[in-house]
PDB file of C-alpha atoms in Angstrom:
ATOM      1  CA  UNK A  22     -48.015 -63.647   3.519  1.00  0.00           C
ATOM      2  CA  UNK A  23     -50.340 -66.648   3.441  1.00  0.00           C
ATOM      3  CA  UNK A  24     -49.937 -69.530   0.876  1.00  0.00           C
ATOM      4  CA  UNK A  25     -52.427 -69.552  -1.925  1.00  0.00           C
ATOM      5  CA  UNK A  26     -53.534 -72.922  -3.131  1.00  0.00           C
ATOM      6  CA  UNK A  27     -54.313 -73.828  -6.715  1.00  0.00           C
ATOM      7  CA  UNK A  28     -55.642 -76.532  -8.915  1.00  0.00           C
ATOM      8  CA  UNK A  29     -54.576 -76.878 -12.407  1.00  0.00           C
ATOM      9  CA  UNK A  30     -56.851 -78.143 -15.316  1.00  0.00           C
ATOM     10  CA  UNK A  31     -55.599 -80.490 -18.054  1.00  0.00           C
ATOM     11  CA  UNK A  32     -56.075 -79.028 -21.563  1.00  0.00           C
ATOM     12  CA  UNK A  33     -58.898 -81.257 -23.179  1.00  0.00           C
ATOM     13  CA  UNK A  34     -56.822 -81.512 -26.311  1.00  0.00           C
ATOM     14  CA  UNK A  35     -54.024 -83.275 -24.445  1.00  0.00           C
ATOM     15  CA  UNK A  36     -55.600 -85.628 -21.847  1.00  0.00           C
ATOM     16  CA  UNK A  37     -53.349 -87.284 -19.420  1.00  0.00           C
ATOM     17  CA  UNK A  38     -52.902 -91.074 -19.376  1.00  0.00           C
ATOM     18  CA  UNK A  39     -52.710 -91.841 -15.542  1.00  0.00           C
ATOM     19  CA  UNK A  40     -52.238 -88.409 -14.085  1.00  0.00           C
ATOM     20  CA  UNK A  41     -55.440 -87.605 -12.172  1.00  0.00           C
ATOM     21  CA  UNK A  42     -54.738 -84.148 -10.718  1.00  0.00           C
ATOM     22  CA  UNK A  43     -52.156 -81.394 -10.309  1.00  0.00           C
ATOM     23  CA  UNK A  44     -52.613 -79.157  -7.350  1.00  0.00           C
ATOM     24  CA  UNK A  45     -50.343 -76.975  -5.306  1.00  0.00           C
ATOM     25  CA  UNK A  46     -49.552 -73.743  -3.475  1.00  0.00           C
ATOM     26  CA  UNK A  47     -47.563 -70.510  -3.885  1.00  0.00           C
ATOM     27  CA  UNK A  48     -46.048 -68.988  -0.826  1.00  0.00           C
ATOM     28  CA  UNK A  49     -44.390 -65.542  -1.045  1.00  0.00           C
ATOM     29  CA  UNK A  50     -41.801 -64.960   1.646  1.00  0.00           C
ATOM     30  CA  UNK A  51     -39.377 -62.182   2.567  1.00  0.00           C
ATOM     31  CA  UNK A  52     -36.530 -63.542   0.290  1.00  0.00           C
ATOM     32  CA  UNK A  53     -38.082 -66.301  -1.765  1.00  0.00           C
ATOM     33  CA  UNK A  54     -41.278 -67.321  -3.458  1.00  0.00           C
ATOM     34  CA  UNK A  55     -41.962 -70.930  -2.809  1.00  0.00           C
ATOM     35  CA  UNK A  56     -44.105 -73.145  -5.034  1.00  0.00           C
ATOM     36  CA  UNK A  57     -45.222 -76.672  -4.710  1.00  0.00           C
ATOM     37  CA  UNK A  58     -46.872 -78.805  -7.341  1.00  0.00           C
ATOM     38  CA  UNK A  59     -48.480 -82.215  -6.340  1.00  0.00           C
ATOM     39  CA  UNK A  60     -49.052 -84.723  -9.088  1.00  0.00           C
ATOM     40  CA  UNK A  61     -51.669 -87.502  -8.235  1.00  0.00           C
ATOM     41  CA  UNK A  62     -51.534 -90.538 -10.463  1.00  0.00           C
ATOM     42  CA  UNK A  63     -47.784 -90.198 -11.150  1.00  0.00           C
ATOM     43  CA  UNK A  64     -47.104 -93.941 -11.774  1.00  0.00           C
ATOM     44  CA  UNK A  65     -45.889 -93.303 -15.337  1.00  0.00           C
ATOM     45  CA  UNK A  66     -44.344 -89.883 -14.714  1.00  0.00           C
ATOM     46  CA  UNK A  67     -41.185 -89.309 -16.744  1.00  0.00           C
ATOM     47  CA  UNK A  68     -38.836 -87.266 -14.715  1.00  0.00           C
ATOM     48  CA  UNK A  69     -35.828 -85.540 -16.606  1.00  0.00           C
ATOM     49  CA  UNK A  70     -32.578 -86.856 -15.295  1.00  0.00           C
ATOM     50  CA  UNK A  71     -30.436 -84.803 -12.923  1.00  0.00           C
ATOM     51  CA  UNK A  72     -28.349 -82.157 -14.779  1.00  0.00           C
ATOM     52  CA  UNK A  73     -27.294 -79.871 -11.981  1.00  0.00           C
ATOM     53  CA  UNK A  74     -28.167 -76.138 -11.463  1.00  0.00           C
ATOM     54  CA  UNK A  75     -27.978 -73.779 -14.284  1.00  0.00           C
ATOM     55  CA  UNK A  76     -29.977 -72.129 -16.985  1.00  0.00           C
ATOM     56  CA  UNK A  77     -31.311 -74.057 -20.005  1.00  0.00           C
ATOM     57  CA  UNK A  78     -33.756 -73.482 -22.867  1.00  0.00           C
ATOM     58  CA  UNK A  79     -36.604 -75.691 -23.958  1.00  0.00           C
ATOM     59  CA  UNK A  80     -37.287 -77.164 -20.642  1.00  0.00           C
ATOM     60  CA  UNK A  81     -40.940 -77.430 -21.479  1.00  0.00           C
ATOM     61  CA  UNK A  82     -40.355 -80.283 -23.874  1.00  0.00           C
ATOM     62  CA  UNK A  83     -40.060 -82.650 -20.848  1.00  0.00           C
ATOM     63  CA  UNK A  84     -41.776 -82.593 -17.428  1.00  0.00           C
ATOM     64  CA  UNK A  85     -41.564 -79.033 -16.451  1.00  0.00           C
ATOM     65  CA  UNK A  86     -43.177 -76.649 -14.050  1.00  0.00           C
ATOM     66  CA  UNK A  87     -43.825 -72.906 -14.901  1.00  0.00           C
ATOM     67  CA  UNK A  88     -44.677 -69.562 -13.297  1.00  0.00           C
ATOM     68  CA  UNK A  89     -45.825 -66.566 -15.241  1.00  0.00           C
ATOM     69  CA  UNK A  90     -45.800 -63.213 -13.307  1.00  0.00           C
ATOM     70  CA  UNK A  91     -47.524 -60.243 -14.772  1.00  0.00           C
ATOM     71  CA  UNK A  92     -48.199 -56.632 -13.622  1.00  0.00           C
ATOM     72  CA  UNK A  93     -52.035 -56.394 -12.979  1.00  0.00           C
ATOM     73  CA  UNK A  94     -52.344 -53.456 -15.282  1.00  0.00           C
ATOM     74  CA  UNK A  95     -49.928 -54.103 -18.048  1.00  0.00           C
ATOM     75  CA  UNK A  96     -49.008 -56.483 -20.829  1.00  0.00           C
ATOM     76  CA  UNK A  97     -45.438 -57.308 -19.815  1.00  0.00           C
ATOM     77  CA  UNK A  98     -44.713 -60.457 -17.934  1.00  0.00           C
ATOM     78  CA  UNK A  99     -41.882 -62.764 -16.661  1.00  0.00           C
ATOM     79  CA  UNK A 100     -41.755 -66.542 -17.194  1.00  0.00           C
ATOM     80  CA  UNK A 101     -39.909 -69.030 -15.102  1.00  0.00           C
ATOM     81  CA  UNK A 102     -39.386 -72.581 -16.332  1.00  0.00           C
ATOM     82  CA  UNK A 103     -38.348 -74.984 -13.522  1.00  0.00           C
ATOM     83  CA  UNK A 104     -37.191 -78.628 -14.136  1.00  0.00           C
ATOM     84  CA  UNK A 105     -36.782 -81.653 -11.938  1.00  0.00           C
ATOM     85  CA  UNK A 106     -33.438 -81.837 -13.542  1.00  0.00           C
ATOM     86  CA  UNK A 107     -32.565 -78.687 -11.538  1.00  0.00           C
ATOM     87  CA  UNK A 108     -32.226 -76.596 -14.721  1.00  0.00           C
ATOM     88  CA  UNK A 109     -34.287 -73.436 -14.999  1.00  0.00           C
ATOM     89  CA  UNK A 110     -34.874 -70.531 -17.264  1.00  0.00           C
ATOM     90  CA  UNK A 111     -36.259 -67.072 -16.699  1.00  0.00           C
ATOM     91  CA  UNK A 112     -37.462 -64.702 -19.501  1.00  0.00           C
ATOM     92  CA  UNK A 113     -39.169 -61.305 -19.793  1.00  0.00           C
ATOM     93  CA  UNK A 114     -41.754 -60.456 -22.403  1.00  0.00           C
ATOM     94  CA  UNK A 115     -43.070 -57.144 -23.420  1.00  0.00           C
ATOM     95  CA  UNK A 116     -46.404 -58.520 -24.427  1.00  0.00           C
ATOM     96  CA  UNK A 117     -47.768 -61.923 -25.311  1.00  0.00           C
ATOM     97  CA  UNK A 118     -44.892 -63.899 -26.809  1.00  0.00           C
ATOM     98  CA  UNK A 119     -43.204 -60.602 -27.780  1.00  0.00           C
ATOM     99  CA  UNK A 120     -39.947 -58.993 -26.894  1.00  0.00           C
ATOM    100  CA  UNK A 121     -38.390 -62.045 -25.172  1.00  0.00           C
ATOM    101  CA  UNK A 122     -35.227 -61.367 -23.220  1.00  0.00           C
ATOM    102  CA  UNK A 123     -33.316 -63.456 -20.681  1.00  0.00           C
ATOM    103  CA  UNK A 124     -34.385 -62.353 -17.167  1.00  0.00           C
ATOM    104  CA  UNK A 125     -31.435 -61.719 -14.762  1.00  0.00           C
ATOM    105  CA  UNK A 126     -31.429 -63.741 -11.392  1.00  0.00           C
ATOM    106  CA  UNK A 127     -29.065 -62.879  -8.675  1.00  0.00           C
ATOM    107  CA  UNK A 128     -29.384 -66.391  -7.248  1.00  0.00           C
ATOM    108  CA  UNK A 129     -30.504 -69.597  -8.907  1.00  0.00           C
ATOM    109  CA  UNK A 130     -33.914 -71.071  -8.137  1.00  0.00           C
ATOM    110  CA  UNK A 131     -33.895 -74.271  -5.900  1.00  0.00           C
ATOM    111  CA  UNK A 132     -35.739 -77.266  -7.439  1.00  0.00           C
ATOM    112  CA  UNK A 133     -36.437 -80.652  -5.692  1.00  0.00           C
ATOM    113  CA  UNK A 134     -38.522 -83.544  -6.939  1.00  0.00           C
ATOM    114  CA  UNK A 135     -39.865 -86.446  -4.931  1.00  0.00           C
ATOM    115  CA  UNK A 136     -41.625 -89.345  -6.552  1.00  0.00           C
ATOM    116  CA  UNK A 137     -43.648 -91.991  -4.703  1.00  0.00           C
ATOM    117  CA  UNK A 138     -45.683 -94.889  -6.085  1.00  0.00           C
ATOM    118  CA  UNK A 139     -48.634 -92.917  -7.171  1.00  0.00           C
ATOM    119  CA  UNK A 140     -47.848 -89.322  -6.158  1.00  0.00           C
ATOM    120  CA  UNK A 141     -45.069 -86.810  -6.956  1.00  0.00           C
ATOM    121  CA  UNK A 142     -44.093 -83.443  -5.374  1.00  0.00           C
ATOM    122  CA  UNK A 143     -42.116 -80.799  -7.045  1.00  0.00           C
ATOM    123  CA  UNK A 144     -40.879 -77.970  -4.788  1.00  0.00           C
ATOM    124  CA  UNK A 145     -39.256 -74.792  -6.225  1.00  0.00           C
ATOM    125  CA  UNK A 146     -37.976 -71.709  -4.514  1.00  0.00           C
ATOM    126  CA  UNK A 147     -37.418 -68.648  -6.681  1.00  0.00           C
ATOM    127  CA  UNK A 148     -35.436 -65.624  -5.065  1.00  0.00           C
ATOM    128  CA  UNK A 149     -37.678 -62.687  -4.665  1.00  0.00           C
ATOM    129  CA  UNK A 150     -34.949 -60.415  -6.212  1.00  0.00           C
ATOM    130  CA  UNK A 151     -35.556 -62.288  -9.461  1.00  0.00           C
ATOM    131  CA  UNK A 152     -39.188 -61.470  -9.562  1.00  0.00           C
ATOM    132  CA  UNK A 153     -41.017 -58.357 -10.673  1.00  0.00           C
ATOM    133  CA  UNK A 154     -42.435 -56.121  -7.930  1.00  0.00           C
ATOM    134  CA  UNK A 155     -45.756 -57.083  -6.465  1.00  0.00           C
ATOM    135  CA  UNK A 156     -48.673 -57.177  -6.909  1.00  0.00           C
ATOM    136  CA  UNK A 157     -48.949 -59.845  -9.608  1.00  0.00           C
ATOM    137  CA  UNK A 158     -51.398 -61.691 -11.867  1.00  0.00           C
ATOM    138  CA  UNK A 159     -49.905 -65.210 -11.965  1.00  0.00           C
ATOM    139  CA  UNK A 160     -50.197 -68.121 -14.456  1.00  0.00           C
ATOM    140  CA  UNK A 161     -49.167 -71.386 -12.993  1.00  0.00           C
ATOM    141  CA  UNK A 162     -48.639 -74.409 -15.272  1.00  0.00           C
ATOM    142  CA  UNK A 163     -47.091 -77.788 -15.774  1.00  0.00           C
ATOM    143  CA  UNK A 164     -45.971 -79.923 -18.703  1.00  0.00           C
ATOM    144  CA  UNK A 165     -46.351 -83.540 -17.608  1.00  0.00           C
ATOM    145  CA  UNK A 166     -44.624 -86.258 -19.615  1.00  0.00           C
ATOM    146  CA  UNK A 167     -45.652 -89.865 -19.097  1.00  0.00           C
ATOM    147  CA  UNK A 168     -44.165 -93.079 -20.400  1.00  0.00           C
ATOM    148  CA  UNK A 169     -44.285 -93.357 -24.096  1.00  0.00           C
ATOM    149  CA  UNK A 170     -43.539 -89.573 -24.666  1.00  0.00           C
ATOM    150  CA  UNK A 171     -47.187 -88.569 -23.925  1.00  0.00           C
ATOM    151  CA  UNK A 172     -47.507 -84.991 -22.784  1.00  0.00           C
ATOM    152  CA  UNK A 173     -50.379 -83.343 -20.965  1.00  0.00           C
ATOM    153  CA  UNK A 174     -50.586 -79.537 -20.397  1.00  0.00           C
ATOM    154  CA  UNK A 175     -52.007 -78.224 -17.162  1.00  0.00           C
ATOM    155  CA  UNK A 176     -52.790 -74.651 -16.226  1.00  0.00           C
ATOM    156  CA  UNK A 177     -54.987 -72.605 -13.816  1.00  0.00           C
ATOM    157  CA  UNK A 178     -57.381 -72.210 -16.923  1.00  0.00           C
ATOM    158  CA  UNK A 179     -57.167 -72.714 -20.716  1.00  0.00           C
ATOM    159  CA  UNK A 180     -58.511 -70.238 -23.094  1.00  0.00           C
ATOM    160  CA  UNK A 181     -57.988 -71.632 -26.493  1.00  0.00           C
ATOM    161  CA  UNK A 182     -58.309 -74.784 -28.631  1.00  0.00           C
ATOM    162  CA  UNK A 183     -54.694 -75.556 -28.102  1.00  0.00           C
ATOM    163  CA  UNK A 184     -52.627 -75.180 -24.872  1.00  0.00           C
ATOM    164  CA  UNK A 185     -50.942 -71.814 -24.556  1.00  0.00           C
ATOM    165  CA  UNK A 186     -49.482 -70.807 -21.177  1.00  0.00           C
ATOM    166  CA  UNK A 187     -48.619 -67.455 -22.412  1.00  0.00           C
ATOM    167  CA  UNK A 188     -52.240 -66.355 -22.982  1.00  0.00           C
ATOM    168  CA  UNK A 189     -52.964 -63.614 -20.442  1.00  0.00           C
ATOM    169  CA  UNK A 190     -56.347 -65.181 -19.811  1.00  0.00           C
ATOM    170  CA  UNK A 191     -54.494 -67.902 -18.073  1.00  0.00           C
ATOM    171  CA  UNK A 192     -52.923 -65.499 -15.518  1.00  0.00           C
ATOM    172  CA  UNK A 193     -55.753 -65.792 -13.027  1.00  0.00           C
ATOM    173  CA  UNK A 194     -54.092 -66.070  -9.698  1.00  0.00           C
ATOM    174  CA  UNK A 195     -53.911 -62.595  -7.848  1.00  0.00           C
ATOM    175  CA  UNK A 196     -51.066 -62.103  -5.515  1.00  0.00           C
ATOM    176  CA  UNK A 197     -51.275 -58.876  -3.569  1.00  0.00           C
ATOM    177  CA  UNK A 198     -48.284 -56.729  -2.479  1.00  0.00           C
ATOM    178  CA  UNK A 199     -47.253 -57.302   1.142  1.00  0.00           C
ATOM    179  CA  UNK A 200     -48.750 -54.965   3.668  1.00  0.00           C
ATOM    180  CA  UNK A 201     -46.502 -52.544   5.475  1.00  0.00           C
ATOM    181  CA  UNK A 202     -45.954 -53.418   9.007  1.00  0.00           C
TER     182      UNK A 202
END
């Protein structure tokens, strides 16, 4: 399948200090779904320290990258939180913020962060077996922490007065099921 590019918008209630843009791409492959977020204006980016692979809750309280995957016709969705610390989390919801359970993952996601002078790249690979069956409505987002504890919230779109990545209105990226060969 072809990569799909995306551009995230900063929620107007939480403007960034120096971050100028967050863009990226989602690439479904046979065994993995690869995501890349590029942060321009990353001079003051706060990157969580390395913690090693493993599940962890509350990753969104620091710089964190998120993927929401929903069935195009239903209310249920899965959430994946991916941290530059290499920690991750995966949850299932029956509806918006309801029925949360830990989502099983047969293999751990792979997370890699590279930071330059003014730009940073966060790459993640999620095992396809950890994801719901395609097609999907996706929400892609990021919590960006800058020096001084300032956080900005980035998503494909924002629907309310406060950032809410769980709002189904934010799941705007359509990913089709692969075509049979």
